[in-house]
Amino acid sequence: MKAEREPREAAGAGERRDIVLPGGCLLCDGDLEVRLGEGGHAASFCPRCRWISHPHMRRADGAVQVIHPAGGLA
């Protein structure tokens, strides 16, 4: 999933930043709130279905990519 939005609140160096990805929830298509921390760590929360995850994030082609790796094999 790609989102071309800038952080909703930009924090100082070494602090956390929050962004909202409209329709970014994989479970219910609700808005996904993502908190970016130090060292590239991220945590996400969907207020609609209350899904919490720890996605991988990376910047590519001028966009932010949110990657939810598989939790197991079926």
XYZ file of C-alpha atoms in Angstrom:
74
model
C 0.000 0.000 0.000
C 1.327 3.438 -0.873
C 0.366 6.773 0.580
C 1.611 10.097 -0.675
C 0.854 12.083 2.444
C 3.279 13.941 4.626
C 3.260 13.344 8.394
C 0.275 14.967 10.079
C 2.536 16.277 12.846
C 6.246 16.616 12.251
C 8.313 16.244 15.412
C 11.881 17.241 16.138
C 14.846 14.995 15.475
C 14.745 11.760 17.452
C 11.059 12.076 18.314
C 7.990 10.183 17.133
C 5.849 11.246 14.190
C 2.290 10.263 13.338
C 0.741 9.846 9.903
C -2.728 8.752 8.808
C -3.188 6.477 5.786
C -6.761 6.863 4.482
C -8.263 3.430 3.781
C -5.020 1.794 4.922
C -6.444 -0.906 7.216
C -6.133 -4.365 5.666
C -9.037 -5.720 7.728
C -11.798 -3.109 7.398
C -10.467 -0.466 4.938
C -10.585 2.152 7.702
C -8.030 4.920 8.175
C -4.773 3.543 9.579
C -2.924 5.665 12.136
C 0.819 5.005 11.991
C 3.361 6.138 14.573
C 6.944 6.326 13.324
C 9.588 6.015 16.020
C 13.345 6.103 16.233
C 15.356 3.621 14.213
C 12.608 3.061 11.644
C 10.245 1.294 14.044
C 6.542 1.749 13.351
C 3.274 0.835 15.038
C -0.178 1.153 13.510
C -3.729 1.259 14.859
C -7.133 1.268 13.162
C -9.748 3.112 15.254
C -12.598 1.460 13.315
C -11.782 -2.234 13.954
C -9.076 -1.716 16.627
C -6.432 -3.698 14.729
C -2.898 -3.111 16.051
C 0.170 -4.043 14.016
C 3.870 -3.354 13.643
C 4.402 -2.767 9.919
C 7.665 -2.327 8.087
C 8.021 1.079 6.430
C 10.195 2.336 3.599
C 10.346 5.266 1.214
C 10.409 4.537 -2.501
C 9.504 6.534 -5.603
C 8.521 9.573 -3.534
C 5.965 7.603 -1.495
C 5.866 5.768 1.809
C 5.334 2.014 1.522
C 3.697 0.199 4.441
C 4.446 -3.519 4.440
C 2.654 -6.014 6.694
C 4.716 -9.214 6.518
C 2.944 -12.541 6.888
C 2.749 -13.741 10.478
C 3.007 -17.402 9.548
C 2.645 -19.949 6.801
C -0.572 -21.756 5.950
